[in-house]
Each structure stands twice: as C-alpha cells, then as structure tokens.
Amino acid sequence: MPISPPPAEGQPVTIRRRPYVVLEVQRSQLAVDATKNPTNKVHHRVKLGCLEEGSLGEELEVIWEIEPGDPGDDSTGSLPVPEEFDEPAVLDAFLNAVRWGAISATEESVLQAPFRSGITIEDFQLDPVARALRMPRANLLIADDVGLGKTIEAGLVIEEMILRQRVRTVLIVCPSAIQIQWQEQMWEKFGLQFEIVDSGYVRELRKTRGLHVNPWNQRVHLITSMDYIKREQPMRLFSEMLPADGQPTFPRTFDLLVVDEAHNIAPSSGTDSDSQRTAAIRRIAPHFEHKLFLTATPHNGYEVSFSSLLALLDNQRFARGIPPDEKHLRTVMVRRLKSEIVDKDGVPRFHRRSVEPIFVDYTDQEREAYKKLERYRTLLEKTAADGAGRTATTFVLKLLKKRLFSSPAAFLTTLEKHEQTLRGVGKKDSSFRPTTRALKNLYDEYESEWADDELFEEELDDVVGTATRMFDDLGDEQKHLLRDLGDWARQAQKRPDSKCKALFDWLSEHIRPNNKWSDERVIIFTQYRTTQKWLLGLLAANGFASSGRLLTIYGGMDADEREDIKAAFQAAPDESDVRILLATDSASEGINLQNHCHRVIHVEIPWNPNVLEQRNGRVDRHGQKYAPFVYHFVGREVYGREDLVSSRAGDLETDLEFLMVAARKLEQISKDLSGKVNPVIAAQVEERMLGKRVGLDTRNVEADAAGIRRQLSYERNLREEIKKLASQLSESRRELNIYPASVKAVVDMGLQLADKPPLEEATLKGIWPDPSGYRETCPVFSVPQLDGAWRHCTQGLLHPHTRKIRPITFDDKIAEGRDDVVLVHLNHRLVQMCQRLLRAEVWSGADSRKLNRVTARYVPQRLTSSPVVVAFGRIVVIVADNRSLHEEIIFAGGSSSDGKFRRI
C-alpha cells in the first residue's frame, strides 16, 4: 500500500483509532529500524494534538512514514450514510451531549458552572462569576455578609474558569479549621478534588516519592492553611517554583489564588509592619494570574490596613497607604448584606435573628464566690509592680474570670494549676524574667486558633504556670481567698449550678416537653472542653443523653467521627434521634448545621464578638428555613437594667448582664461596621471585666465608621442587578438546553449505549407519589447496579447518616433543602460517563459507530409544507498552546420544493 504524504498543519487525522489535529510537521533524517526503513530516507516528524473528549490537549509525536496502520485514511468525523434513522430523542440526546461539552473562553454571557454544581443556585450568587468572566484578570474581593454563601460563589468562579481553560492550577489558603470544609464543598458541590497540604501530607508524600519531593507541584488543586504556608520550610519549598530574582515573572507561574477569611492577612492596625500571614501572601500573590479574596469584614477601621489588603489583591489598581479609587473598588468588590437580599416582591429572603435571655436565679454561694474572685483581683493588681508582672497578673485574672463564667469545673482546673505553681515557687523566681513582649506573644499564641481542644487545655496549664511564676508571695488574705474559692469550686463541680438548672428547664420546655422528645434541635456552645465534659455528665445524669439524643463535637476529634456526628445532626429528625449538640468553639468553624436547627445557646458569652458571630453563623446562614434564635444566660433581677450595669461593676449578675448588653449591641450595629466595632467592643469588655471601666460606649466608633460605610457601599439598584443575573442564568439554560428532562435523556441514552440497566422510578416522601397530584411524571429515580468503570457513578448515593442508598433527581428544586435525595448535575460522574460516551460518537468509525446521527421528524403542516433538511456541525478553535479557545455547535439547512433547494 503506498504511503500517503504527510498532512498539512491544522488537518484532522486519525492515529491509533484516536482523533488528532496536526500541530507541526518537520522533515527529519533519523536512523530507524532497518527493516522498516532500509533506505534511511528523509522522514517527517508530525506533532499531533488530541481532539478526543477528556483528552483534549494531549500531544503525540509520530514518524509519519513508519507509523503502524494507515494514518492517511481518516474516516472519522465523516457524515454518515443515511441508511437508517435514529429516533428523534436519540439525536437530541447526542446533540445535547456535544453542546454541553462545547465551552467557549470568549463567550461571557453563557454560564455553565451553575449547571455543574450540586446546589440550588441563588440569583445573587452569580455576581462574582459573571464579573470574573468580564475581567481579563479576575481579581475579586468577595465581601458578602456572613451566611450568603461566599464559598459557593468562589466555587462557581473556580469551576467556570477551569471549564474555559483560563485556570488550571488553584491554591486555596484559609484558616486551618476550615480546610476540610473547603475540600468537602469543592468535591460534593462541584466535583473538584483538592488535596490539603499540611505536615501529614508532606510526610506521606516523602514516604512514597522521596525526601526531596515538593508538595506544591504534585497536584494542580491544593488547599493549605494560612499558618502552614507562612512557616519557613513550606515557604522555602514554594519559593523554589517561583522565578529567581531578575527573571521575568510573566507568564505567571500559577493561575488562581483563593484566600478565605482574607481580613486575617491584612495588617491589623495602622502600622506599616506586616504579620507573618501578610508577608506570606505578599510573597506568593504576584505569581498568580487571578485572585479571589473572601471576607465578611473587609475593613477593620484602619485605612492603611484596608488599602494593603486591596494592594495584595490587585497592585495595578491599588497601592498601600493610598485611599482606593471608588470606581476601581466597585470593579473588584462584591458586597451584599443579608438585609438587602429580597425576592421579586420585595420580601426579605433571610430571617431576622432574635436574641433571647434564659433567666438564671444565682445562689448566694455563687455570688459570694464571684465577690471573692473580685477581691483577689483587686489585691493582686496592687502588688503587681513592673510591666511583666502586670502582664502576667492581668492574664491569670482574666482567665480565671472567663473560666468561672463558663463552669465550676473549668474554673477549678485553672485555679488548681495556679495554686500548685504558687506553692511550688514560694516566691517570685528571680532567675525567670521573661520580657513583657515575650509574655504578650505567649498569651497571643494562647488566644489564637486551636484545632485541638485537649491540646489547648494542656497548653493552657503551661501558660498559667508560666504567668504564675511571675507573682510575688501572696499575703494571708490572698491565700484565704484562694483556699475558699478552691473549696467552693470542688463542691460546686459535683452538682448542677444555677445556670445548669436553667438550661435543664429550657430543654424541658423546648426540646423535651412533658418528657417527650420533640423534633426541635439546639446547639449548646462552650469555649472550653472541660466545661463540655462537665455539662455532658450532668445532662446525661438528668436523662438528656439517652438513646443518642445528645452528641458532642470538639476540636481534635477523629475526622470520620466528626463527619458522622455532623451527618446525624443534619439529617431529618425522623431519620436521626439526636436533638442536642454540645460543641466547643474549636468545632464551630467550618461546619454548617442549619438544615434542621435554628436555635443556639451560649453557655458563656465570649468576650470576643467575632467568636460569638462565628458560633451564630452555624445556623444563621443561607439555607436556614426558620428565624434563628440565640440564647444567653442572664440574671433575672438585673435583666434590662442598664442603670445597674453601669453602676455596679464587680457584681456577678451585673457583669454577666453587661456581656448580654454587648451582645445585643452587636445585633443593633450594621454588619458594615463589624470590622471596626468588634475590636472596640472586645477591648471594652475586657476592661470592664478587669475593673477598668464601667459602661459600654461605641458612639465615637460608630461616628468614625460612617466613612467606612460610605466606602464599602455605593448607590446601586441591587434588585435590578439580581434581576439581570437571573435573566442571564435563564438565558444560559435556554441556550444550552439544560433542563431536568434533557439531562435525564442523556443519561438514559448513555446507559442504553453501554448496555447498562435503565434508571427506575423511585419513591420519595412528600415528592413522589405526589400527594397533591401536581406532578404528572416521576422526578426521582433509583440507580441500577453498575459494574466496571461505571460503578463510580454510584459514589455519594449512600446517606452519610442512615447509610441507605438515596434516589437521584435531575431537578434542583426537588433537592433543595433535602438530604434524602442526590442532585445529579452535569459534573456528576453518571452524567459525565454518559455524556462522554455520546460525544465519542463524533469520532467513531463506521465499524464502531452506535448512532446513525441522522433522524427524521414529522412536523405540523402549519410549520412547513415542504421537506426541510437541517445539518449540525461542530467548530473547535485551538490556539498555539493546544488549548481550546472556542467551541460551538452550528447548524444550517433549507427546504425542498418544486425540485429546488432553498436555504433557510
């Protein structure tokens, strides 16, 4: 057989039964196998780019004259001979499968990411992805209110940019406590697999790939924590992949950087100094083409800090220390408050949060213990002379008061460590003289995020011991006070205190009325693991932990156990017995619990308002069906008496009421001001608890923050913007023909072509059989047993709590707010398998083709009185680096009458 001449560049060919396009042809005189090339003639080296679905961009080099087979015979992609016809529904499914894979990097208006996610997308969540597509370099500050779904918005941007091949490498930097949440959200909601880079990952990587492996270049999708990447060794390894000094920085080394809780990387005050977190992001950010910063509090009240954050995001538009231009700020910042989000009728989409008291009748013994602690504080402050001594004294007194407000058990553990250290030292150790700065750094480390509660308690003991060693010898009165407080705490921890009794009464009224468990659920938050254990024992002793009704979640617990507890609490009440979740602050980050719970009880009111908001955000967020209720313990006699709160500092009930006043104040202040007001309230709370102030005053702060409000908000018709986004989503759905019926048709056809059992109708409570008779066809289906590569299509169908196989639906409205059905979207493995099988028919040869790709339809005569022919085609534009720039489905046709063909 004669060898065909080498193809021209850009020509499609078939090599080894796979479709390619010719990228480059070179003449080459190579010494090859003499049996195949006895004359050693000049040959042609041909560089090819694969066009096959799922392998687009793969390259292959062949020697044309000796390539096995007949590479010049390209029969794939040719039009079929219309000897048989497919059913119209079959051709429709084939065209949809091809259409859904046709991604254009140049088309801004058509969105695909919303249809490739396992969530019900809200219109307002489309703003970031719509903006990103309009920007040559997508640098966005997503500063939406807490609970509006910033993670989902970022996921939509990531998904859309990957689809359009504008992004390949993605690094997500976030607080350590929410790394797993990001990993789960990206996989469950978008089908994107991310690897968490931490010490454990690096250790395992070195075992399998050698000591010199670089963890930052092993995967294209990575997640790491702010506090990990700032360390010396991780940053050194990351820097190894960056251009050296003097080398060009373009093109950028990486594609997309996402920073969650981005306010943590901005300088905390008006100083010019950078924290380690800020320095780390400043080092890596310039080497990313696109950047997304996420935070609900973008402005902390310091202009330098805000401008520094913006400069990290986009150093072309913003500069450190220079007030941002309003036009540029509007371009990069997406900020909406929950109060602004309304439906088409102007009704708020988010429920208003209510803050309620749980009244406590404190005993004389409890009041007396608090007075003794206050007396001990007063005496100690008089004897603390130097700066380091005052710092140590303040820390210990602050901690003792926090632990007393939490529980007698928590108070006792810290008090005993304090006493033991005092007895061991006897007097101040003159050889142990850390500086004031060293002590403050130690305490700042203690107050930073802790992922492990048990480790936190151990470290707390060490810090208390270190601080106590700075104390002078105690006087007789101080020793008596400590002894009395210890005696009281040892007795008090053996039984419920007044706050516990009030909690039992509340639970008996709302969760277990008349000794019968209701469907209501509640989360009880505490700051300390010691208090959590103490409460667990008391609740169990009073019958609140029977039959799995009470679960605990805390930092440092086994990840699988944590997920089981989360799944149980998120499951419907008729599927899961749990009604009470006892949680610590370490577990409050990175876990969403709003499915069937709208009540939160705070065992103690955190002195830091950010912690309080973090707790409330577990239920007060997108997807909450009911108005959230937040409860605090307050003394009955002083509730609402701000005159007493302002005049009787140092009294147990009035000090606790002061914390309640601070909590209510936060509810009244606009979220726009939280970045400014929260630190001020935290400082005033601490001053009050240490006897350095009486009342709470935010007037000056709110006045100063008026300018911040004007800077972060601007005149716009938000309802009109959301209406346009909804229209864009609707138009994208119409343009792509992505509807539940069309997606199901592709799955049906894919299963049929693969000779797999079909989907079967399933039952779902309240949906099908439809009790109202509204739905005429079944919207939920069970997936058959699948084998081979298809078995992966059933991953995720197992309910995380009941372990039952769940049915699937193609309608996001059916799946909204339910965990007993799985939404199958375009990125779901089942749809992907079926879609690829149908798209492969574009390149199938005549001997392997399963579809005829030709159909005939009957149409009403009122539409046309003569035969009409329509032909569909596929255009793919590939750029020099073998990336697909544009792909679309086109069609042309005409009608035939009187022996003539007329183009339509």
PDB file of N, CA, C and O in Angstrom, residues 175-179 181 261 264 449-450 525 562 584-592 610-611 614-615 618:
ATOM      1  N   PRO A 175      -8.069  29.594  57.031  1.00  0.00           N
ATOM      2  CA  PRO A 175      -7.746  29.153  58.389  1.00  0.00           C
ATOM      3  C   PRO A 175      -7.748  27.633  58.478  1.00  0.00           C
ATOM      4  O   PRO A 175      -8.512  26.956  57.788  1.00  0.00           O
ATOM      5  N   SER A 176      -6.921  27.085  59.345  1.00  0.00           N
ATOM      6  CA  SER A 176      -6.746  25.631  59.412  1.00  0.00           C
ATOM      7  C   SER A 176      -8.049  24.904  59.726  1.00  0.00           C
ATOM      8  O   SER A 176      -8.278  23.796  59.244  1.00  0.00           O
ATOM      9  N   ALA A 177      -8.934  25.535  60.519  1.00  0.00           N
ATOM     10  CA  ALA A 177     -10.150  24.856  60.959  1.00  0.00           C
ATOM     11  C   ALA A 177     -11.138  24.607  59.827  1.00  0.00           C
ATOM     12  O   ALA A 177     -12.036  23.778  59.976  1.00  0.00           O
ATOM     13  N   ILE A 178     -11.001  25.313  58.705  1.00  0.00           N
ATOM     14  CA  ILE A 178     -11.993  25.149  57.636  1.00  0.00           C
ATOM     15  C   ILE A 178     -11.389  24.547  56.363  1.00  0.00           C
ATOM     16  O   ILE A 178     -12.003  24.598  55.302  1.00  0.00           O
ATOM     17  N   GLN A 179     -10.206  23.944  56.484  1.00  0.00           N
ATOM     18  CA  GLN A 179      -9.616  23.285  55.321  1.00  0.00           C
ATOM     19  C   GLN A 179     -10.481  22.113  54.851  1.00  0.00           C
ATOM     20  O   GLN A 179     -10.735  21.963  53.653  1.00  0.00           O
ATOM     21  N   GLN A 181     -13.655  21.659  55.363  1.00  0.00           N
ATOM     22  CA  GLN A 181     -14.904  22.156  54.800  1.00  0.00           C
ATOM     23  C   GLN A 181     -14.715  22.549  53.333  1.00  0.00           C
ATOM     24  O   GLN A 181     -15.542  22.212  52.478  1.00  0.00           O
ATOM     25  N   GLU A 261     -11.377  34.175  54.558  1.00  0.00           N
ATOM     26  CA  GLU A 261     -11.165  34.980  55.765  1.00  0.00           C
ATOM     27  C   GLU A 261      -9.974  35.912  55.549  1.00  0.00           C
ATOM     28  O   GLU A 261      -9.035  35.982  56.360  1.00  0.00           O
ATOM     29  N   ASN A 264      -7.683  38.288  57.761  1.00  0.00           N
ATOM     30  CA  ASN A 264      -6.576  37.809  58.587  1.00  0.00           C
ATOM     31  C   ASN A 264      -5.209  38.070  57.968  1.00  0.00           C
ATOM     32  O   ASN A 264      -4.186  37.955  58.658  1.00  0.00           O
ATOM     33  N   GLU A 449      -6.156  30.625  67.126  1.00  0.00           N
ATOM     34  CA  GLU A 449      -6.982  29.466  66.804  1.00  0.00           C
ATOM     35  C   GLU A 449      -6.311  28.165  67.258  1.00  0.00           C
ATOM     36  O   GLU A 449      -5.117  27.980  67.082  1.00  0.00           O
ATOM     37  N   TRP A 450      -7.117  27.284  67.821  1.00  0.00           N
ATOM     38  CA  TRP A 450      -6.636  25.964  68.217  1.00  0.00           C
ATOM     39  C   TRP A 450      -7.550  24.921  67.596  1.00  0.00           C
ATOM     40  O   TRP A 450      -8.772  24.970  67.747  1.00  0.00           O
ATOM     41  N   PHE A 525     -23.131  25.872  72.853  1.00  0.00           N
ATOM     42  CA  PHE A 525     -21.728  26.199  72.641  1.00  0.00           C
ATOM     43  C   PHE A 525     -21.039  26.548  73.954  1.00  0.00           C
ATOM     44  O   PHE A 525     -21.604  27.250  74.795  1.00  0.00           O
ATOM     45  N   ARG A 562     -16.264  12.993  63.503  1.00  0.00           N
ATOM     46  CA  ARG A 562     -16.828  14.336  63.358  1.00  0.00           C
ATOM     47  C   ARG A 562     -17.839  14.381  62.223  1.00  0.00           C
ATOM     48  O   ARG A 562     -18.922  14.959  62.346  1.00  0.00           O
ATOM     49  N   THR A 584     -17.770  22.822  71.137  1.00  0.00           N
ATOM     50  CA  THR A 584     -16.791  23.820  71.587  1.00  0.00           C
ATOM     51  C   THR A 584     -16.517  24.801  70.455  1.00  0.00           C
ATOM     52  O   THR A 584     -16.867  24.554  69.304  1.00  0.00           O
ATOM     53  N   ASP A 585     -15.841  25.892  70.798  1.00  0.00           N
ATOM     54  CA  ASP A 585     -15.516  26.894  69.782  1.00  0.00           C
ATOM     55  C   ASP A 585     -14.612  26.325  68.697  1.00  0.00           C
ATOM     56  O   ASP A 585     -14.716  26.712  67.530  1.00  0.00           O
ATOM     57  N   SER A 586     -13.729  25.413  69.055  1.00  0.00           N
ATOM     58  CA  SER A 586     -12.820  24.852  68.065  1.00  0.00           C
ATOM     59  C   SER A 586     -13.572  24.095  66.985  1.00  0.00           C
ATOM     60  O   SER A 586     -13.065  23.926  65.874  1.00  0.00           O
ATOM     61  N   ALA A 587     -14.775  23.625  67.325  1.00  0.00           N
ATOM     62  CA  ALA A 587     -15.581  22.901  66.351  1.00  0.00           C
ATOM     63  C   ALA A 587     -16.574  23.806  65.636  1.00  0.00           C
ATOM     64  O   ALA A 587     -17.275  23.368  64.736  1.00  0.00           O
ATOM     65  N   SER A 588     -16.651  25.078  66.041  1.00  0.00           N
ATOM     66  CA  SER A 588     -17.685  25.950  65.470  1.00  0.00           C
ATOM     67  C   SER A 588     -17.306  26.462  64.098  1.00  0.00           C
ATOM     68  O   SER A 588     -18.178  26.864  63.326  1.00  0.00           O
ATOM     69  N   GLU A 589     -16.025  26.451  63.761  1.00  0.00           N
ATOM     70  CA  GLU A 589     -15.614  26.911  62.451  1.00  0.00           C
ATOM     71  C   GLU A 589     -15.678  25.765  61.450  1.00  0.00           C
ATOM     72  O   GLU A 589     -15.323  24.638  61.748  1.00  0.00           O
ATOM     73  N   GLY A 590     -16.135  26.099  60.264  1.00  0.00           N
ATOM     74  CA  GLY A 590     -16.104  25.130  59.183  1.00  0.00           C
ATOM     75  C   GLY A 590     -17.139  24.042  59.271  1.00  0.00           C
ATOM     76  O   GLY A 590     -16.933  22.960  58.739  1.00  0.00           O
ATOM     77  N   ILE A 591     -18.266  24.302  59.922  1.00  0.00           N
ATOM     78  CA  ILE A 591     -19.316  23.291  59.986  1.00  0.00           C
ATOM     79  C   ILE A 591     -20.661  23.991  59.913  1.00  0.00           C
ATOM     80  O   ILE A 591     -20.929  24.922  60.665  1.00  0.00           O
ATOM     81  N   ASN A 592     -21.484  23.573  58.963  1.00  0.00           N
ATOM     82  CA  ASN A 592     -22.788  24.186  58.755  1.00  0.00           C
ATOM     83  C   ASN A 592     -23.880  23.249  59.269  1.00  0.00           C
ATOM     84  O   ASN A 592     -23.917  22.074  58.908  1.00  0.00           O
ATOM     85  N   ASN A 610     -16.188  38.404  67.591  1.00  0.00           N
ATOM     86  CA  ASN A 610     -16.001  37.575  66.406  1.00  0.00           C
ATOM     87  C   ASN A 610     -16.315  36.110  66.704  1.00  0.00           C
ATOM     88  O   ASN A 610     -16.863  35.393  65.862  1.00  0.00           O
ATOM     89  N   VAL A 611     -15.946  35.659  67.896  1.00  0.00           N
ATOM     90  CA  VAL A 611     -16.243  34.276  68.290  1.00  0.00           C
ATOM     91  C   VAL A 611     -17.752  34.083  68.409  1.00  0.00           C
ATOM     92  O   VAL A 611     -18.300  33.061  67.984  1.00  0.00           O
ATOM     93  N   GLN A 614     -19.174  33.844  65.010  1.00  0.00           N
ATOM     94  CA  GLN A 614     -18.796  32.568  64.401  1.00  0.00           C
ATOM     95  C   GLN A 614     -19.731  31.454  64.872  1.00  0.00           C
ATOM     96  O   GLN A 614     -20.161  30.614  64.074  1.00  0.00           O
ATOM     97  N   ARG A 615     -20.062  31.452  66.151  1.00  0.00           N
ATOM     98  CA  ARG A 615     -20.996  30.448  66.674  1.00  0.00           C
ATOM     99  C   ARG A 615     -22.374  30.597  66.027  1.00  0.00           C
ATOM    100  O   ARG A 615     -22.972  29.629  65.553  1.00  0.00           O
ATOM    101  N   ARG A 618     -23.302  29.254  62.499  1.00  0.00           N
ATOM    102  CA  ARG A 618     -23.525  27.833  62.180  1.00  0.00           C
ATOM    103  C   ARG A 618     -24.969  27.575  61.751  1.00  0.00           C
ATOM    104  O   ARG A 618     -25.235  26.636  61.001  1.00  0.00           O
TER     105      ARG A 618
END
